[in-house]
Amino acid sequence: MADDTLNDVLIDRLRSFLSKPNENLDGIRSAAARLHSRCASQDKATRERTLERVWRRHDGAIPLVLSLLESVRDQVTCCSLAGILHECVSPRAGTSGKKKAQNHAVKYRSPALSQLTSLNATQLIIKLLMQLSGKESQISDMLLYELVWIIAQLSQKDSKFSVKVRLMGSARTFHNILRLHYNNPKLLYPLLIVFKSLSRNVTTSTVLVKDGIVSTMEKVIVSIGYSPSPKLRLSLNVMHSLTRSKLCCTKMAKEDFVPLLLRIFERWERYNGKMRLRILTYTIITLKHLSNTKIGRKAIKSSNGLNLLYKFCVLCPNDRTYDSLLPRVASIIGTCMDKKVLPIDTTGPVLFSLPVLKTENSDTSDNTTGSGMRTSSSRETTPSADGSVAESFDNNDDDDDDASDKTQESDAGHGPYAIPPPILRDMDDLCQYAAFFQENVVTSNQEARTFEEKCIPRAKSYQEFGSHGCDSLGEHRDYWLINDRDGLRSDSYLGSCHLQHQEPSNDENSFWQKEVERRLNNYMRTVRSHSSCSCYDVYKREMTWKASSDPAMNSNLQNSLHMMGLTILSDIPKHSSVHYAYCAIASKVNTVYPVVKVAYPDMVGGDGSGQLYPLHIKDRKVCRAKLMTSVERAVHPHLLLDRVVYDLDGLIQQDAIAKGNDSGEKHLYNIDERRVGHRDLLKHHLLFESRFESGNLRKVVQIGLHEYELILLPDVNSVKHHQWFYFEVSNMEANVTYTFNIVNCEKQNSQFNYGMKPIMYSVIEAKEGRPGWVRAGSDICYYRNNYQNLHGRSRSWYLTTSFSMTFPHDNDVCYIAYHFPYPYSLLMTQIWKWSLSVDPSLIYFRTDCLCYSLNNNETPLLTITSPDMESNRIKDREVVFLTARVHPGESNASWVMHGTIQYLLSNAPAAIMVRNKFVFKIVPMLNMEGVINGCHRCGLSDEDLNRRWSRPNQYLHPVIYHSKGLIEYCARIMNKTPFMFCDYHGHSRRKNVFLYGCCNAGSWNQVDRSNSDDPVDYLMLPYLMQHFSKAFNLQACNFRVERMREATARVTIWREFGVKRSYTMESSFCGCDQGFYQGYHLDTIHLKEIGANFCEAMACLKDEGGWKADITPEEAARLAGLTSKEQLDESPPMSEISDNSDFSSDEDFH
C-alpha cells in the first residue's frame, strides 16, 4: 500500500510540473529519477507494482511522461523519463525463467507498446532523436541508448514504422547513429532491431542503400566477428531484407561484400542449434538474392562460392529442419551455372491459324490475343528453391503463390458504373436459339426438322472462309455479324480477392440441420411413394393417353432420341460394338496435332479400377536424394546418357513428308492387345507414344539406364501451360524400376507433393480381366530443376515432376496420365450409348449440335427432362444449365458430368423427381479443341475461355458465345430466369469437393453490397451436398465475388441474368483430407458418384416455394447473418490456407 501511495505521489508531482516544465527542472528531475529507480528496482514486487501503475491507461501516466519528454530540454531529466518508458517496454527475464518472462511481456510490455503506438510515440521519439543528434553538442550515450531501445521495441509493434521514418526524413539519422556507434556493443543490438524493421520496406531500404548502408553493415559484421551471436543473426537478417533491392545487390558485389558472406557460410559447421539454422537461412537467402543479378552471380563464382555451396549440399545434415535450406542452395547453384534451356524449339511443333476477320462493325483485333485477360497462377509455393519461406519438404502447402490476390476493398473509383453494363444481343439474333427449346413446342416431325434447319446456329468451319472476311459466310452471314461491343474486352475492371465462407453459429447450424432434415424426410417419403408402385406407372398412363390422342406425339416419342445435330454419330449402326463406335468417332475428329491411333483405355471406356487408393506418403529422404541428383547433374552434365528416344517434332516432319499430297480419310484403330508380349530386340529402352487424342508428350531423353526426362507439349499456339500429361510406354521389363522426370512443369506447387499419385493402365491386366486405371508410382517428388523458363518471369526455372514405376509384366503396353482421361471421342461415344438405352416414352432426351468449334468439331448440347404431360407441361418447368470442361486438363470435371447425366437418365426416384421439375440443358464439353489436342488450360486461341464469358467473341470463342446466347434466350425471350447454373471444374491445389457461389454481401462492388439477397437461395444446395456426398467439404465453399472473376461463367451468369444459384463445382485431382474418403484418392466411380449426388441434392430443392414459406423472420435474419459483410471480411485470406485445403481455383488458376 505504501508503495502504491509513493507511486501516486511521484506521478502527481510530475503532473503538477507539466504546465511549466522548464521552470521546474529540479522537481521534474528528482521525481523522474525516483520513479525510474522504482521501475528498474531489483525488488520484483516494487518493480511490478510501479510498472502496473505507470501503464494503467485510464490514469494517463504514459501520456504524461511523453509530454514531459517532448517539453524538457535537460538531457539528464530526459534520460530518466526515457528510462521509465524503456522499463515499460523492455522484456525482463530476471531470474524467474523464460515462462515468467513471457508472462511479464504479456502483462506489461504489450499494453505499454499498444498505448505508446496509439499516442504517436514513434514520431515523438524520432523527432526528439533528430533534434538531439543535430546539435553540435553531442547527445549523451545513456540518453541515446534509452531512446534507441524504445524505438527498437516500437518498431516491432508499429506496422507503419518504416513509412513514418521515411516521411520524417529520419532514415539517414538512424544510419548516422549506426555509422558512429557500430562498435558500441551496448547500442548495436537495439540499432540492428531498428534496421531490421526499416529494411523490410522496399522504399526505405532503397534510401538506406543510396546513403551507403552496405559499407556500414560490412563494418558492423567485421566488428561482430564470425562467432554465432544474436547480433550476427540480426545483421544477416538486415542484409537478407536489403538485398531484395537489385541496387543493394549491385553495391554488395562491387564492394566485395560477397566474400564476407561466404566466409560466414563456410563456417556453418561451427555453429550449433537454432542459431546455426537462422544464420544459415539468412546467409543463403542473401546469396539467393545476389544470384538474381548478373554481377552477383559473377561475384559468387569468382569467390569460390559454387564449391562451398556444393560442399554444403554434400555435408548437409540429414535432418528435417535443414530440408528448407537444401532447395535454396540448389537454386543458387543452378542460377549461377551457365544457362541451360530445354532441348526443343521455343514454339510448338504445329500452329493453328486463327481466323482473320475484318468487318465494318467489329474490331476483333483486340481479341486475337489472350494475354490481356490471362493471369498466370502464381499462387503456389513449393520446395523449389526460389527463396520463399514456404520452400520445404514438410507436407504443408503455404498456399498460395498468389500470396494473396488482394482486392481493393476501398470503393474509390469503383462506384455504380465500375462494372460495364452487359452487352445484350438483338432479340432477332437470339431467336436462332429457339431450335434448342423444341421441347416447349408440340409439332410434327417434319415441322421440327424444318424449324431446326431454319434456326440452328451452325458455326460453319473456318476452313470454308479462311481469312476472306465475313463476305464468304454466305447465307450464314447474319449469324456471324456482331456489333462493336462484342469485341470489347473487360480487362479494366478485373482485380482479385478471395474469401473462405464462414461456418455458421450454433443457432444457424440448428436451423440448417432442421431444414435439411425436413427436406430430406420429404425426399425420402417421395422416394418411398415411388417405390411402392412402379416408378413409371404415372408416366406410362399419361404418355399412353397423350400418344393415343395425338399421333404426331406418338411419332415424336419414337424418334426423340435421334441425334439431330450430331453428324459425327449419324452413320454409326445401332448394333455396332462400342469399340467400333469409338474408333469411327475418333476417325472423324479434327485435330491440330497428328494422331496415329486411339488410346486403348479410352476405347474400352476409360474407367478406373473402382478401388480406394491411399494417398502417397512423401519420403523426405527420397526428395533430398533427387534434389541432390539434380545438383550433381548441373555440376557434372557429362555424366548423363542424353539419348533422344521420342521426338514429336521430328515425327511430324517425317509424317508430313510421307503423306505428301495424300488427303485421304484417316481410319484410326488400336492393336495393343496384339502388341503385348512382343519386344523390339533392336531397342534396349522404353518406347513412347502420345499421338492419340488428349495425348501430350513432345520429347523424351534417356539420361540413365532406366531413367528418362520427359518434355510436355504446351497448349496449342502457346509456349506455356504444362501440367496435363498422357502417354504410352512399351518394351519394358517386369519388376524393373523406371524413373520418369517431367522437366517442364511451371506451377510452383503440385498435389504430387501432398499425396497425389499419377495413374497407370495396363493392357495385359485388362486382358486378364482386371481392367481400369490404377494409382501407381513411388518416390514421387516435385522440385525446381536447372532448366531456365525463357517465357516465364526474369530468371525463372521449370520444375520437375518425378516418379518411379515398376511394371508388373514384361513387354506390356501401359498408359500413364496425370488424371483419368476423358477425351472428346469418349464423350461422343457415351452420348451414342445413352441414346440407344433411353426409353423415349419415359425420358425426353435430345442431342443437338450447339455450334462448331474453331477446328470444325461439333459441340454437343443435351436436353434431359420428363416427357410432356397434361398435368406437368415442359414449358412450365424450371430450366437448369450445366456446363463442364472449359479447362481441358480438368478431366475430373467430365467424369463428374458423366455421373450427372447417367443419373438423370436412370430410373432412380430422385432422377424422376428432378426430371419432373426441371429441364436440363447440358453442354458437357466447352473446350473440346483443348481436350482433343492435349492442352491443359486454353483452347486454340491461347485464351482461358473461362475469362471470356462477359465479352465472348463469336469468331474466336464460338462455344462460349453460343452457350451464353442459349442462357440469354431463356432469360430474355422466354422470360424464364434459369433456376440454376453450374460449371464443373477440377482443382489442382485443393482436396475434396466444394462449391463456389455468388452473394451480394461478398461482392467487391459497393452497389452489390448495398442490395440484400436471401442466403437460403445459394446456401441450401451446399448444405444438401454435404449430406449426400461423402467427398463434399462445406467449409471449403465460398461465395465471394472477386473483381478478377467478373468474366468467369459463375459471376457473369449471376450478374447479367440474375441467376441466384450460379455455381462452380470443384473436385480435386487428388483426393480427400476429411470425411469418409479422408486419406484416399478419388477414382472415376467416386467422381461419377459426386455427379449423382448433385442430382439428389437438386431433388430436395424442388419444393422451393413450400420450404421458403416456412422460414420465420427470425430464421431469415440469422441466415442473412451467415454472409454479412463483417463475417465475410473476417474470413482468412487465401494465402493463409494450408494444404489441408490446398487452394487454386480453376475458375482460379490451376
Coordinates of N, CA, C and O in Angstrom, one line a residue, residues 642-727:
D642 N 21.9 -39.0 -72.2 CA 21.5 -38.0 -73.2 C 21.2 -38.6 -74.6 O 21.8 -38.3 -75.6
R643 N 20.2 -39.6 -74.6 CA 19.8 -40.2 -75.8 C 18.3 -39.9 -76.1 O 17.5 -40.2 -75.2
V644 N 18.0 -39.3 -77.2 CA 16.7 -39.0 -77.6 C 16.0 -40.3 -78.0 O 16.4 -40.9 -79.0
V645 N 14.8 -40.6 -77.3 CA 14.1 -41.8 -77.7 C 12.7 -41.5 -78.2 O 12.0 -42.4 -78.7
Y646 N 12.3 -40.3 -78.1 CA 11.0 -39.9 -78.7 C 11.1 -38.4 -79.0 O 11.4 -37.6 -78.2
D647 N 10.7 -38.0 -80.2 CA 10.7 -36.6 -80.7 C 9.5 -36.4 -81.6 O 9.5 -36.7 -82.7
L648 N 8.5 -35.7 -81.0 CA 7.3 -35.5 -81.8 C 7.6 -34.5 -82.9 O 7.0 -34.7 -84.0
D649 N 8.4 -33.5 -82.7 CA 8.7 -32.6 -83.8 C 9.3 -33.3 -85.0 O 8.8 -33.1 -86.2
G650 N 10.2 -34.2 -84.8 CA 10.7 -35.0 -85.9 C 9.7 -35.9 -86.5 O 9.7 -36.1 -87.8
L651 N 8.9 -36.5 -85.7 CA 7.8 -37.4 -86.3 C 6.8 -36.7 -87.1 O 6.4 -37.2 -88.1
I652 N 6.5 -35.4 -86.7 CA 5.6 -34.6 -87.5 C 6.2 -34.3 -88.9 O 5.5 -34.4 -89.9
Q653 N 7.5 -33.9 -88.9 CA 8.1 -33.6 -90.1 C 8.2 -34.9 -91.0 O 7.9 -34.8 -92.2
Q654 N 8.5 -36.0 -90.5 CA 8.5 -37.3 -91.3 C 7.2 -37.6 -91.8 O 7.0 -38.0 -93.0
D655 N 6.1 -37.4 -91.0 CA 4.8 -37.7 -91.4 C 4.3 -36.8 -92.5 O 3.7 -37.3 -93.5
A656 N 4.7 -35.5 -92.4 CA 4.4 -34.6 -93.5 C 5.0 -35.0 -94.8 O 4.4 -34.9 -95.9
I657 N 6.3 -35.4 -94.7 CA 7.0 -35.8 -96.0 C 6.3 -37.1 -96.5 O 6.2 -37.3 -97.8
A658 N 6.0 -38.1 -95.7 CA 5.5 -39.3 -96.1 C 4.1 -39.2 -96.8 O 3.8 -39.8 -97.8
K659 N 3.3 -38.3 -96.2 CA 1.9 -38.1 -96.7 C 1.9 -37.4 -98.0 O 1.1 -37.7 -98.9
G660 N 2.8 -36.4 -98.1 CA 2.8 -35.6 -99.3 C 1.5 -34.9 -99.6 O 0.9 -34.2 -98.7
N661 N 0.9 -35.2 -100.7 CA -0.4 -34.6 -101.1 C -1.5 -35.5 -100.8 O -2.7 -35.3 -101.2
D662 N -1.3 -36.6 -100.0 CA -2.4 -37.5 -99.7 C -3.3 -36.9 -98.7 O -3.0 -36.6 -97.6
S663 N -4.5 -36.7 -99.1 CA -5.6 -36.1 -98.3 C -6.7 -37.1 -98.0 O -7.8 -36.7 -97.8
G664 N -6.4 -38.4 -98.1 CA -7.5 -39.4 -97.8 C -8.0 -39.4 -96.4 O -7.3 -38.8 -95.5
E665 N -9.1 -40.0 -96.2 CA -9.7 -40.0 -94.8 C -8.8 -40.9 -93.9 O -8.2 -41.9 -94.4
K666 N -8.7 -40.5 -92.7 CA -8.0 -41.3 -91.7 C -8.9 -42.3 -91.1 O -10.1 -42.1 -90.9
H667 N -8.3 -43.5 -90.8 CA -9.0 -44.6 -90.1 C -8.2 -45.0 -88.9 O -7.1 -45.6 -89.1
L668 N -8.6 -44.6 -87.7 CA -7.9 -44.9 -86.5 C -8.4 -46.2 -85.9 O -9.6 -46.5 -86.0
Y669 N -7.5 -46.9 -85.3 CA -7.8 -48.2 -84.6 C -6.8 -48.4 -83.5 O -5.9 -47.6 -83.3
N670 N -6.9 -49.5 -82.8 CA -6.0 -49.9 -81.8 C -5.7 -51.4 -81.8 O -6.6 -52.2 -81.9
I671 N -4.4 -51.7 -81.8 CA -4.0 -53.1 -81.9 C -3.1 -53.5 -80.6 O -2.3 -54.4 -80.7
D672 N -3.3 -52.8 -79.5 CA -2.5 -53.0 -78.4 C -2.5 -54.4 -77.8 O -1.6 -55.0 -77.4
E673 N -3.7 -55.1 -77.9 CA -3.8 -56.4 -77.4 C -3.0 -57.4 -78.2 O -2.5 -58.4 -77.7
R674 N -2.7 -57.1 -79.5 CA -1.8 -57.9 -80.3 C -0.4 -57.6 -80.1 O 0.5 -58.4 -80.3
R675 N -0.1 -56.4 -79.6 CA 1.3 -55.9 -79.5 C 1.9 -56.5 -78.2 O 3.1 -56.7 -78.1
V676 N 1.1 -56.7 -77.2 CA 1.6 -57.1 -75.9 C 2.3 -58.5 -76.0 O 1.9 -59.3 -76.8
G677 N 3.4 -58.6 -75.3 CA 4.2 -59.8 -75.4 C 5.3 -59.8 -76.4 O 6.2 -60.7 -76.4
H678 N 5.3 -58.8 -77.3 CA 6.3 -58.7 -78.3 C 7.3 -57.6 -77.9 O 7.0 -56.6 -77.5
R679 N 8.6 -57.9 -78.1 CA 9.7 -57.0 -77.8 C 10.4 -56.5 -79.0 O 10.7 -57.3 -79.9
D680 N 10.8 -55.3 -79.0 CA 11.7 -54.8 -80.1 C 13.1 -55.0 -79.7 O 13.7 -54.4 -78.8
L681 N 13.7 -56.1 -80.3 CA 15.0 -56.5 -79.9 C 16.1 -55.5 -80.3 O 17.2 -55.6 -79.8
L682 N 15.8 -54.6 -81.2 CA 16.8 -53.6 -81.6 C 16.9 -52.4 -80.7 O 17.8 -51.6 -80.8
K683 N 15.9 -52.3 -79.8 CA 15.9 -51.1 -78.9 C 15.9 -51.6 -77.5 O 15.1 -52.4 -77.1
H684 N 16.9 -51.1 -76.7 CA 17.0 -51.5 -75.4 C 16.6 -50.4 -74.4 O 17.1 -50.3 -73.3
H685 N 15.5 -49.7 -74.8 CA 15.0 -48.7 -74.0 C 13.4 -48.7 -74.1 O 12.9 -49.4 -75.0
L686 N 12.8 -48.0 -73.3 CA 11.3 -47.9 -73.4 C 10.9 -47.2 -74.7 O 11.7 -46.3 -75.2
L687 N 9.8 -47.6 -75.2 CA 9.2 -46.9 -76.4 C 8.1 -46.1 -75.9 O 7.2 -46.5 -75.1
F688 N 8.0 -44.9 -76.5 CA 6.9 -43.9 -76.0 C 6.1 -43.6 -77.2 O 6.5 -43.6 -78.4
E689 N 4.8 -43.2 -76.9 CA 3.9 -42.7 -77.9 C 2.8 -41.8 -77.3 O 2.4 -42.1 -76.1
S690 N 2.4 -40.8 -77.9 CA 1.3 -39.9 -77.4 C 0.5 -39.3 -78.6 O -0.3 -38.4 -78.3
R691 N 0.7 -39.9 -79.8 CA -0.1 -39.3 -80.9 C -1.5 -40.0 -80.9 O -1.8 -40.7 -81.9
F692 N -2.2 -39.7 -79.9 CA -3.6 -40.1 -79.8 C -4.4 -38.9 -79.1 O -3.8 -38.0 -78.6
E693 N -5.7 -39.0 -79.2 CA -6.5 -37.9 -78.6 C -6.2 -37.7 -77.1 O -6.1 -38.6 -76.3
S694 N -6.0 -36.4 -76.8 CA -5.6 -35.9 -75.5 C -4.2 -36.3 -75.1 O -3.8 -36.0 -73.9
G695 N -3.4 -36.9 -75.9 CA -2.0 -37.2 -75.6 C -1.2 -35.9 -75.5 O -1.5 -34.9 -76.2
N696 N -0.2 -36.0 -74.7 CA 0.6 -34.8 -74.5 C 2.0 -35.2 -74.2 O 2.4 -35.4 -73.0
L697 N 2.9 -35.3 -75.2 CA 4.3 -35.6 -75.0 C 5.0 -35.1 -76.2 O 4.7 -35.5 -77.3
R698 N 6.1 -34.3 -75.9 CA 6.8 -33.7 -77.0 C 8.1 -34.4 -77.3 O 8.5 -34.6 -78.4
K699 N 8.9 -34.7 -76.2 CA 10.2 -35.3 -76.4 C 10.6 -36.1 -75.1 O 10.2 -35.7 -74.0
V700 N 11.3 -37.2 -75.3 CA 11.8 -38.0 -74.3 C 13.3 -38.2 -74.5 O 13.7 -38.6 -75.6
V701 N 14.1 -38.0 -73.4 CA 15.5 -38.2 -73.5 C 15.9 -39.2 -72.4 O 15.5 -39.0 -71.2
Q702 N 16.6 -40.2 -72.8 CA 17.1 -41.2 -71.8 C 18.4 -40.7 -71.2 O 19.3 -40.4 -71.9
I703 N 18.4 -40.5 -69.8 CA 19.5 -39.9 -69.2 C 20.2 -41.0 -68.3 O 21.3 -40.7 -67.8
G704 N 19.6 -42.1 -68.1 CA 20.3 -43.2 -67.4 C 19.8 -44.5 -67.9 O 18.9 -44.6 -68.8
L705 N 20.2 -45.6 -67.3 CA 19.8 -46.9 -67.8 C 18.3 -47.1 -67.8 O 17.7 -47.6 -68.7
H706 N 17.7 -46.7 -66.7 CA 16.2 -46.8 -66.5 C 15.6 -45.5 -66.1 O 14.6 -45.5 -65.4
E707 N 16.2 -44.4 -66.6 CA 15.7 -43.0 -66.2 C 15.5 -42.2 -67.4 O 16.4 -42.2 -68.3
Y708 N 14.4 -41.4 -67.5 CA 14.0 -40.7 -68.7 C 13.5 -39.3 -68.3 O 12.9 -39.1 -67.3
E709 N 13.9 -38.3 -69.1 CA 13.4 -36.9 -68.9 C 12.4 -36.7 -70.0 O 12.6 -37.0 -71.2
L710 N 11.2 -36.3 -69.6 CA 10.0 -36.1 -70.5 C 9.7 -34.6 -70.6 O 9.7 -33.9 -69.6
I711 N 9.5 -34.2 -71.8 CA 9.1 -32.8 -72.0 C 7.7 -32.8 -72.6 O 7.4 -33.4 -73.6
L712 N 6.8 -32.0 -72.0 CA 5.4 -31.9 -72.4 C 5.2 -30.9 -73.5 O 5.9 -29.9 -73.6
L713 N 4.1 -31.1 -74.2 CA 3.7 -30.1 -75.2 C 3.0 -28.9 -74.5 O 2.3 -29.1 -73.5
P714 N 3.2 -27.7 -74.9 CA 2.4 -26.6 -74.4 C 1.0 -26.6 -75.0 O 0.7 -27.4 -75.9
D715 N 0.2 -25.7 -74.6 CA -1.1 -25.6 -75.2 C -0.9 -25.1 -76.6 O 0.1 -24.4 -76.9
V716 N -1.9 -25.4 -77.5 CA -1.8 -25.0 -78.9 C -1.6 -23.5 -79.0 O -2.3 -22.7 -78.3
N717 N -0.7 -23.0 -79.9 CA -0.5 -21.6 -80.1 C 0.0 -20.9 -78.9 O -0.1 -19.7 -78.8
S718 N 0.6 -21.7 -78.0 CA 1.1 -21.1 -76.7 C 2.5 -21.7 -76.5 O 3.0 -22.6 -77.2
V719 N 3.2 -21.1 -75.5 CA 4.5 -21.6 -75.1 C 4.5 -22.0 -73.7 O 5.6 -22.3 -73.1
K720 N 3.3 -22.1 -73.1 CA 3.2 -22.4 -71.6 C 2.0 -23.3 -71.4 O 1.5 -23.8 -72.3
H721 N 1.7 -23.4 -70.1 CA 0.6 -24.2 -69.6 C 1.0 -25.7 -69.7 O 0.4 -26.4 -70.5
H722 N 1.9 -26.1 -68.9 CA 2.4 -27.5 -68.9 C 2.0 -28.1 -67.6 O 2.5 -27.8 -66.5
Q723 N 1.0 -29.0 -67.6 CA 0.6 -29.7 -66.4 C 0.1 -31.1 -66.8 O 0.5 -32.1 -66.2
W724 N -0.9 -31.1 -67.7 CA -1.5 -32.3 -68.1 C -0.6 -33.2 -68.9 O 0.2 -32.7 -69.7
F725 N -0.5 -34.5 -68.6 CA 0.3 -35.4 -69.4 C -0.5 -36.7 -69.6 O -1.3 -37.1 -68.7
Y726 N -0.3 -37.4 -70.7 CA -0.9 -38.6 -71.1 C -0.1 -39.2 -72.2 O 0.0 -38.6 -73.3
F727 N 0.5 -40.4 -71.9 CA 1.3 -41.0 -72.9 C 1.4 -42.5 -72.7 O 0.9 -43.0 -71.7

